[in-house]
Coordinates of C-alpha atoms in Angstrom, one line a residue:
M1 CA 26.7 -25.1 -4.0
A2 CA 26.8 -28.9 -4.1
L3 CA 26.6 -29.0 -0.3
R4 CA 23.4 -26.6 -0.4
L5 CA 21.9 -28.7 -3.1
L6 CA 22.2 -31.6 -0.9
K7 CA 20.2 -29.9 1.8
V8 CA 17.1 -29.3 -0.4
P9 CA 15.9 -32.7 -0.2
T10 CA 16.2 -32.7 3.5
L11 CA 14.4 -29.5 3.7
A12 CA 11.7 -30.6 1.7
T13 CA 11.4 -33.9 3.5
A14 CA 11.0 -31.9 6.7
V15 CA 8.4 -29.8 5.4
F16 CA 6.2 -32.4 3.9
A17 CA 6.9 -34.8 7.0
S18 CA 5.7 -31.9 9.3
S19 CA 2.5 -31.3 7.4
G20 CA 1.8 -35.2 7.3
F21 CA 2.3 -35.1 11.2
Y22 CA 0.0 -32.1 11.4
L23 CA -2.8 -33.7 9.5
Y24 CA -2.4 -37.2 11.0
N25 CA -2.8 -35.9 14.5
R26 CA -6.2 -34.3 13.8
R27 CA -9.5 -34.9 12.8
L28 CA -9.4 -34.2 9.0
D29 CA -11.8 -31.5 7.9
F30 CA -11.1 -29.9 4.7
N31 CA -13.3 -26.8 5.4
D32 CA -11.0 -26.1 8.4
L33 CA -9.4 -22.7 8.2
S34 CA -6.3 -24.0 9.9
L35 CA -5.8 -26.7 7.0
I36 CA -6.3 -23.8 4.3
R37 CA -3.8 -21.3 6.0
F38 CA -1.3 -24.0 6.7
G39 CA -1.5 -25.1 2.9
R40 CA -1.1 -21.4 1.8
A41 CA 1.9 -21.0 4.1
A42 CA 3.7 -24.1 3.1
A43 CA 3.0 -24.0 -0.6
T44 CA 2.8 -20.2 -0.9
T45 CA -0.8 -20.3 -2.4
A46 CA -3.5 -17.6 -2.2
V47 CA -6.5 -20.0 -3.0
I48 CA -9.4 -19.9 -0.6
S49 CA -11.7 -22.8 -0.5
Y50 CA -15.2 -22.4 -2.0
D51 CA -16.9 -23.4 1.1
Y52 CA -15.0 -20.8 3.0
L53 CA -16.6 -18.1 0.9
T54 CA -20.1 -18.7 2.6
A55 CA -21.3 -16.6 5.7
F56 CA -22.4 -19.5 7.8
K57 CA -19.5 -21.9 7.1
Y58 CA -19.6 -23.3 10.6
V59 CA -23.2 -23.3 11.1
E60 CA -25.2 -26.1 10.0
Y61 CA -28.5 -25.0 8.1
G62 CA -31.5 -25.6 10.1
T63 CA -29.9 -26.2 13.4
E64 CA -30.8 -24.3 16.7
E65 CA -27.4 -22.4 16.4
Y66 CA -28.2 -21.4 12.7
W67 CA -31.4 -19.9 13.5
A68 CA -30.1 -18.1 16.6
V69 CA -27.3 -16.6 14.4
K70 CA -30.2 -15.6 11.7
S71 CA -32.2 -14.1 14.6
K72 CA -29.3 -11.8 15.8
L73 CA -28.7 -10.7 12.3
S74 CA -32.4 -9.8 12.1
E75 CA -32.2 -7.6 15.1
L76 CA -29.5 -5.7 13.7
F77 CA -30.0 -5.4 9.9
A78 CA -33.2 -5.2 7.9
F79 CA -31.3 -7.2 5.2
F80 CA -28.1 -9.1 5.5
D81 CA -26.5 -10.7 2.1
E82 CA -25.1 -14.0 3.3
T83 CA -23.1 -14.4 0.2
P84 CA -19.9 -12.1 0.6
Q85 CA -19.0 -9.4 -1.7
G86 CA -15.5 -10.2 -1.2
A87 CA -13.0 -12.5 0.7
A88 CA -9.4 -12.6 1.7
S89 CA -7.2 -14.6 4.1
L90 CA -8.4 -12.7 7.2
A91 CA -12.0 -11.8 6.6
Q92 CA -14.7 -11.5 4.3
V93 CA -17.2 -8.5 3.5
H94 CA -21.0 -8.6 3.3
K95 CA -23.6 -6.2 2.2
A96 CA -26.3 -5.5 4.6
V97 CA -29.0 -2.7 5.0
L98 CA -29.9 -1.1 8.6
Y99 CA -33.5 -0.4 9.6
D100 CA -33.2 3.3 8.6
G101 CA -32.5 2.3 5.1
R102 CA -28.7 3.1 5.0
T103 CA -26.6 0.5 3.2
V104 CA -23.6 -0.8 4.9
A105 CA -20.6 -3.1 4.6
V106 CA -19.9 -5.6 7.3
K107 CA -16.4 -7.2 7.5
V108 CA -16.4 -10.3 9.5
Q109 CA -13.2 -11.9 10.5
H110 CA -12.8 -15.5 9.6
P111 CA -13.3 -18.0 12.4
K112 CA -10.0 -19.3 14.2
V113 CA -7.9 -16.6 12.5
Q114 CA -6.7 -15.4 15.9
Q115 CA -5.6 -18.7 17.0
Q116 CA -4.0 -19.7 13.6
S117 CA -2.2 -16.5 12.9
S118 CA 0.5 -17.5 15.5
K119 CA 0.8 -20.9 13.8
D120 CA 1.3 -19.2 10.3
I121 CA 4.0 -17.2 11.8
L122 CA 5.7 -20.2 13.3
V123 CA 5.7 -21.9 10.0
M124 CA 6.9 -18.9 8.1
E125 CA 9.8 -18.6 10.6
M126 CA 10.6 -22.4 10.0
L127 CA 10.5 -21.7 6.3
V128 CA 12.8 -18.7 6.5
R129 CA 15.2 -20.4 8.8
G130 CA 15.3 -23.2 6.3
V131 CA 16.2 -20.9 3.5
H132 CA 18.9 -19.3 5.4
W133 CA 20.3 -22.6 6.4
L134 CA 20.5 -23.4 2.4
F135 CA 21.7 -20.2 1.5
P136 CA 23.6 -18.3 4.4
D137 CA 23.9 -15.1 2.1
F138 CA 20.2 -14.6 2.3
A139 CA 18.7 -13.4 5.9
F140 CA 14.9 -12.7 5.5
M141 CA 14.4 -12.9 9.3
W142 CA 13.0 -9.2 8.9
L143 CA 9.9 -10.8 7.2
V144 CA 9.1 -12.6 10.3
E145 CA 9.8 -9.6 12.6
E146 CA 7.4 -7.4 10.6
A147 CA 4.7 -10.1 10.6
K148 CA 4.9 -10.6 14.3
K149 CA 4.5 -6.7 14.7
N150 CA 1.7 -6.1 12.1
M151 CA -0.6 -9.3 12.4
P152 CA -2.0 -8.2 15.9
L153 CA -2.7 -4.6 14.3
E154 CA -4.4 -6.1 11.4
L155 CA -6.6 -8.5 13.5
N156 CA -8.0 -5.8 15.6
F157 CA -10.7 -4.2 13.5
L158 CA -11.2 -1.4 15.8
N159 CA -7.6 -0.3 15.0
E160 CA -8.6 -0.4 11.6
G161 CA -11.7 1.9 12.3
H162 CA -9.7 4.4 14.0
N163 CA -7.0 4.5 11.3
S164 CA -9.7 5.2 8.7
E165 CA -10.8 8.2 10.8
I166 CA -7.4 9.5 11.3
V167 CA -6.5 9.5 7.7
S168 CA -10.0 11.0 6.6
N169 CA -9.3 13.8 9.1
K170 CA -5.7 14.3 7.8
L171 CA -6.8 14.4 4.2
A172 CA -10.2 16.2 4.5
H173 CA -9.1 18.7 2.2
L174 CA -8.9 16.4 -0.8
T175 CA -12.4 16.4 -1.9
F176 CA -11.8 13.6 -4.2
L177 CA -11.0 11.3 -1.5
K178 CA -13.9 9.2 0.1
V179 CA -13.3 7.1 3.3
P180 CA -16.3 5.2 4.4
L181 CA -17.8 6.1 7.7
I182 CA -17.6 3.6 10.7
H183 CA -20.6 2.6 12.5
W184 CA -19.1 2.1 15.9
D185 CA -22.2 0.8 17.5
L186 CA -22.1 -2.3 15.1
S187 CA -18.3 -2.8 15.4
T188 CA -16.0 -5.0 17.5
K189 CA -12.5 -6.4 17.4
R190 CA -13.7 -9.0 14.7
V191 CA -16.6 -7.2 13.1
L192 CA -16.2 -3.9 11.2
T193 CA -19.5 -2.0 10.0
M194 CA -18.8 0.8 7.7
E195 CA -20.9 2.9 5.0
F196 CA -21.0 0.8 1.8
A197 CA -19.3 2.4 -1.2
D198 CA -19.1 0.9 -4.7
G199 CA -16.9 1.5 -7.7
G200 CA -14.5 -0.2 -10.1
Q201 CA -10.9 -1.1 -9.2
V202 CA -8.3 1.6 -9.7
N203 CA -6.7 -0.4 -12.3
D204 CA -9.7 -1.3 -14.5
R205 CA -9.4 0.8 -17.5
E206 CA -12.5 -0.5 -19.0
Y207 CA -14.7 0.5 -15.9
M208 CA -13.1 4.1 -16.3
K209 CA -13.8 4.2 -20.0
A210 CA -17.4 3.0 -19.6
H211 CA -18.1 5.7 -16.9
G212 CA -16.2 8.3 -18.3
I213 CA -13.5 8.7 -15.9
N214 CA -10.2 10.3 -16.8
V215 CA -7.3 7.8 -16.2
N216 CA -4.7 10.6 -15.8
E217 CA -6.8 12.4 -13.4
I218 CA -7.2 9.2 -11.3
S219 CA -3.3 8.7 -11.4
E220 CA -2.7 12.2 -10.5
N221 CA -5.0 12.2 -7.6
L222 CA -3.8 8.8 -6.3
G223 CA -0.1 10.6 -6.3
K224 CA -1.4 13.4 -4.6
M225 CA -3.2 11.5 -2.0
Y226 CA 0.1 9.2 -1.1
S227 CA 2.5 12.3 -1.5
E228 CA 0.4 14.1 1.4
M229 CA 0.5 10.8 3.5
I230 CA 4.2 10.1 3.2
F231 CA 5.8 13.7 3.2
I232 CA 3.2 15.8 4.9
H233 CA 1.7 13.7 7.7
G234 CA 3.9 10.6 8.0
F235 CA 1.1 8.3 8.1
V236 CA 0.9 5.9 5.3
H237 CA -1.7 3.4 4.2
C238 CA 0.4 0.4 3.5
D239 CA -1.8 -1.8 1.3
P240 CA -3.0 0.1 -1.7
H241 CA -3.5 -3.1 -4.1
P242 CA -6.3 -2.4 -6.6
G243 CA -9.0 -4.4 -4.5
N244 CA -8.5 -1.6 -1.7
V245 CA -8.6 1.6 -4.0
L246 CA -11.7 2.1 -5.7
V247 CA -12.8 4.6 -8.2
R248 CA -16.4 6.2 -9.3
K249 CA -18.1 9.1 -10.6
C250 CA -20.3 10.6 -7.6
Q251 CA -23.9 10.6 -8.5
K252 CA -24.6 13.9 -7.0
S253 CA -21.6 16.0 -7.7
K254 CA -20.8 14.2 -11.0
K255 CA -17.1 14.4 -9.8
T256 CA -14.5 11.4 -9.9
E257 CA -13.8 10.0 -6.5
I258 CA -11.2 7.7 -5.0
I259 CA -12.7 5.1 -2.4
L260 CA -9.8 4.0 0.1
L261 CA -10.8 0.7 1.9
D262 CA -8.9 -1.6 4.3
H263 CA -7.1 0.6 6.9
G264 CA -5.6 -2.3 9.0
L265 CA -2.0 -1.6 8.2
Y266 CA -0.6 1.9 8.6
Q267 CA 3.1 3.0 8.7
V268 CA 3.7 6.0 11.2
L269 CA 7.2 7.5 9.9
Q270 CA 9.5 9.0 12.5
P271 CA 10.1 12.6 11.8
D272 CA 13.7 12.3 11.3
F273 CA 13.2 9.5 8.7
R274 CA 10.5 11.2 7.1
V275 CA 12.6 14.4 6.5
N276 CA 15.5 12.5 5.0
Y277 CA 13.2 10.3 2.8
C278 CA 11.7 13.8 1.8
R279 CA 15.1 15.2 1.1
L280 CA 16.1 12.2 -0.8
W281 CA 13.0 12.4 -3.2
Q282 CA 13.8 15.9 -3.7
A283 CA 17.4 15.1 -4.8
L284 CA 16.3 12.4 -7.1
I285 CA 13.8 14.5 -8.8
Q286 CA 16.2 17.5 -9.2
Q287 CA 19.0 15.2 -10.4
D288 CA 21.2 16.2 -7.3
M289 CA 23.6 13.2 -7.1
P290 CA 25.6 14.2 -4.2
G291 CA 22.2 14.8 -2.5
V292 CA 21.0 11.4 -3.4
E293 CA 24.2 9.8 -1.9
R294 CA 24.1 12.0 1.3
Y295 CA 20.4 11.1 2.2
S296 CA 20.7 7.5 1.0
R297 CA 23.5 7.1 3.4
K298 CA 21.2 8.8 6.2
L299 CA 18.7 6.2 5.3
G300 CA 21.0 3.5 6.1
A301 CA 21.9 2.4 2.6
G302 CA 25.5 3.0 3.1
D303 CA 27.7 2.3 0.1
L304 CA 24.9 0.7 -1.6
Y305 CA 23.3 4.2 -2.3
P306 CA 23.1 3.4 -6.1
L307 CA 21.2 0.4 -5.7
F308 CA 18.9 1.9 -3.2
A309 CA 18.2 4.7 -5.6
C310 CA 17.4 2.1 -8.2
V311 CA 15.2 0.0 -6.1
L312 CA 13.2 3.1 -4.6
T313 CA 12.6 4.5 -8.1
A314 CA 12.3 1.3 -10.1
R315 CA 14.6 3.0 -12.6
S316 CA 18.1 2.3 -13.9
W317 CA 21.2 4.0 -12.7
T318 CA 21.6 5.7 -16.1
A319 CA 18.1 6.9 -15.7
V320 CA 18.6 8.1 -12.1
N321 CA 21.8 10.1 -13.1
S322 CA 20.0 11.6 -16.0
G323 CA 17.0 12.8 -14.0
I324 CA 13.9 10.5 -13.6
S325 CA 11.6 13.4 -13.9
S326 CA 13.0 14.1 -17.4
V327 CA 13.7 10.6 -18.8
P328 CA 10.8 8.4 -19.9
V329 CA 10.5 4.8 -18.9
T330 CA 11.3 2.4 -21.9
L331 CA 10.9 -1.2 -22.6
S332 CA 14.6 -1.6 -22.7
E333 CA 15.1 -0.2 -19.3
D334 CA 12.3 -2.3 -17.8
V335 CA 14.1 -5.5 -19.2
E336 CA 17.6 -4.0 -17.9
I337 CA 16.1 -3.8 -14.4
R338 CA 14.5 -7.3 -14.3
T339 CA 17.9 -8.7 -15.4
N340 CA 20.0 -6.7 -13.0
A341 CA 17.3 -7.5 -10.1
A342 CA 18.2 -11.4 -10.6
L343 CA 21.8 -10.6 -10.7
Y344 CA 22.0 -8.3 -7.5
L345 CA 19.8 -10.3 -5.5
P346 CA 22.2 -10.9 -2.4
Q347 CA 23.1 -7.1 -2.6
I348 CA 19.3 -6.3 -2.4
N349 CA 19.0 -8.6 0.4
D350 CA 21.8 -6.8 2.3
L351 CA 20.0 -3.6 1.6
L352 CA 16.8 -4.6 3.0
N353 CA 18.6 -5.8 6.1
R354 CA 20.4 -2.3 6.5
V355 CA 17.5 0.1 6.0
P356 CA 15.0 1.0 8.6
R357 CA 12.1 -1.4 9.1
Q358 CA 9.9 1.6 8.1
M359 CA 11.5 1.6 4.7
L360 CA 10.3 -2.0 3.9
L361 CA 6.4 -1.1 3.9
L362 CA 7.2 2.0 2.1
L363 CA 9.1 0.1 -0.6
K364 CA 6.0 -2.4 -0.8
T365 CA 3.5 0.5 -1.1
N366 CA 5.7 2.1 -3.9
D367 CA 5.8 -1.1 -5.8
L368 CA 1.8 -1.3 -5.6
L369 CA 1.3 2.3 -6.7
R370 CA 3.9 1.9 -9.5
G371 CA 2.1 -1.5 -10.7
I372 CA -1.3 0.6 -10.7
E373 CA 0.4 3.5 -12.7
T374 CA 1.9 0.9 -15.1
T375 CA -1.5 -0.5 -15.8
L376 CA -3.1 2.9 -16.4
Q377 CA 0.1 3.9 -18.5
T378 CA 0.7 6.9 -16.6
R379 CA 4.0 5.8 -15.0
A380 CA 6.8 8.6 -14.6
S381 CA 4.3 11.4 -15.4
S382 CA 5.6 14.9 -14.9
S383 CA 2.2 15.6 -12.7
S384 CA 3.3 12.9 -10.1
F385 CA 6.8 14.5 -9.6
I386 CA 5.3 18.0 -9.5
N387 CA 2.8 16.7 -6.7
M388 CA 5.7 15.1 -4.8
S389 CA 7.9 18.2 -5.1
R390 CA 5.1 20.4 -3.9
C391 CA 4.5 18.2 -0.8
C392 CA 8.4 17.8 -0.3
I393 CA 8.6 21.6 0.0
R394 CA 5.7 21.9 2.4
A395 CA 7.0 19.3 4.4
L396 CA 10.4 20.5 4.9
A397 CA 9.2 24.2 5.4
R398 CA 6.9 22.7 8.1
H399 CA 9.8 20.8 9.7
K400 CA 12.2 23.9 9.7
R401 CA 9.5 26.1 11.4
S402 CA 8.9 23.6 14.2
K403 CA 12.7 23.8 15.0
I404 CA 12.9 27.6 15.3
E405 CA 11.3 30.1 17.7
S406 CA 12.3 33.5 16.0
R407 CA 9.2 35.0 14.3
R408 CA 11.5 36.6 11.7
R409 CA 13.2 33.4 10.7
R410 CA 9.9 31.6 10.6
L411 CA 8.4 34.2 8.3
Q412 CA 11.5 34.0 6.0
I413 CA 10.9 30.2 5.6
T414 CA 7.2 30.7 5.0
L415 CA 8.1 33.3 2.2
T416 CA 10.6 31.0 0.6
E417 CA 8.1 28.2 0.8
C418 CA 5.6 30.3 -1.2
F419 CA 8.2 31.4 -3.5
N420 CA 9.2 28.0 -4.4
L421 CA 5.6 26.8 -4.5
C422 CA 4.7 29.6 -7.0
R423 CA 7.7 28.8 -9.1
L424 CA 6.4 25.0 -9.3
S425 CA 3.1 26.2 -10.3
M426 CA 4.6 28.4 -13.0
Y427 CA 6.3 25.3 -14.3
E428 CA 3.2 23.3 -14.0
L429 CA 1.5 26.0 -16.0
F430 CA 4.4 25.9 -18.8
L431 CA 4.1 22.4 -19.0
W432 CA 0.2 22.6 -19.5
L433 CA 0.6 25.3 -22.2
K434 CA 3.2 23.3 -24.0
G435 CA 1.1 20.4 -24.3
S436 CA -2.1 22.4 -25.1
L437 CA -3.4 23.4 -28.5
L438 CA -2.1 27.0 -28.0
G439 CA 1.3 25.6 -27.1
L440 CA 1.6 23.3 -30.2
R441 CA 0.3 26.4 -32.4
V442 CA 3.3 28.8 -30.7
S443 CA 5.6 26.0 -31.4
N444 CA 4.6 25.6 -35.1
L445 CA 4.7 29.5 -35.5
L446 CA 8.3 29.7 -34.0
A447 CA 9.4 27.0 -36.3
F448 CA 7.8 28.6 -39.2
L449 CA 9.6 32.0 -38.5
H450 CA 13.0 30.0 -38.0

């Protein structure tokens, strides 16, 4: 440990010296994107400079170039708001109006992001190698590998547009889901123009209360949407943070809608991985511990399967053994999980290096969804497990049918699927009656008779 601590000043000196050399060997412009992103990578800060939040940061007001840009915008849009609706590290979004009166959102990639992304990854790789040098037990090179694979996809906005259309088609039967339409004639690799859709963030309870939106309905529909993505289609939106998931009451139908934005990063699950993941969740919900071990091992967890089950569900091993669908989350359990996360960090690191790379983005997605449920106070609700079970039943039946040619056997699988879904619906009805006023009256009557 003493030897590792002696390495810390050396690494820090190298980082700051490299940053000093980087700044010394270029003209200092604090509005430059590369400086902002280098600082963010080196200091792990998400701050974006105020100047960077303007639409024409690199075009001086009143110059010939400025009026050329304004002229081009005037050709395409009847109105273009130069102040962005929102901004992130890769792009910013502007509100605009087409000449036919339709309101659109224009997502514009920041200048120099394409060139700067490779430098970002280089800095990330340097820092990861530095951490590994200090603490050999920790190997986080998979972070760099994932960034190298995913960054080009996120920087191509045409890929984002295609992803949005794919998920919209796959989930077209979910009437509560709204995916903004893409205007392909006004889109390129660096500019994406789409239908404008506004609403409150999915974790904004005050917004929902003010607009008469049922929090439990939102949580249930969000779980239903992601269960379909993961278990049925294997095509998963991997960035469901609150800024990318909005909610609103539709003015025409007065129904609650979930608006899904930012389709740059999707995970396409391999069939065998998806089926094993599906069976693992079934085992977790049904308290089938031999199944939990079997399918955790198939997904690469090995003898760390208890830790894997805890990481996947964000529940303690005691809760997993007792049944995550029947044991409520408690404050003491949350404290236990946070404490153990620090104690078992080397084992968690080992686990993350064992499981397939597809699992990493799913774990991230699970954490984001769990954070939303925690804010909405709907975590570990019975409806979420019922929706997951329903999707698992459908997915496994579809998988079995795809492997069999016999019509009789396929019919048997379909009938078994219908029976299991019907049984699940009856259980859901029982839970609803139990929690309803009628159920309470019947319970009180039975208690009185006894």
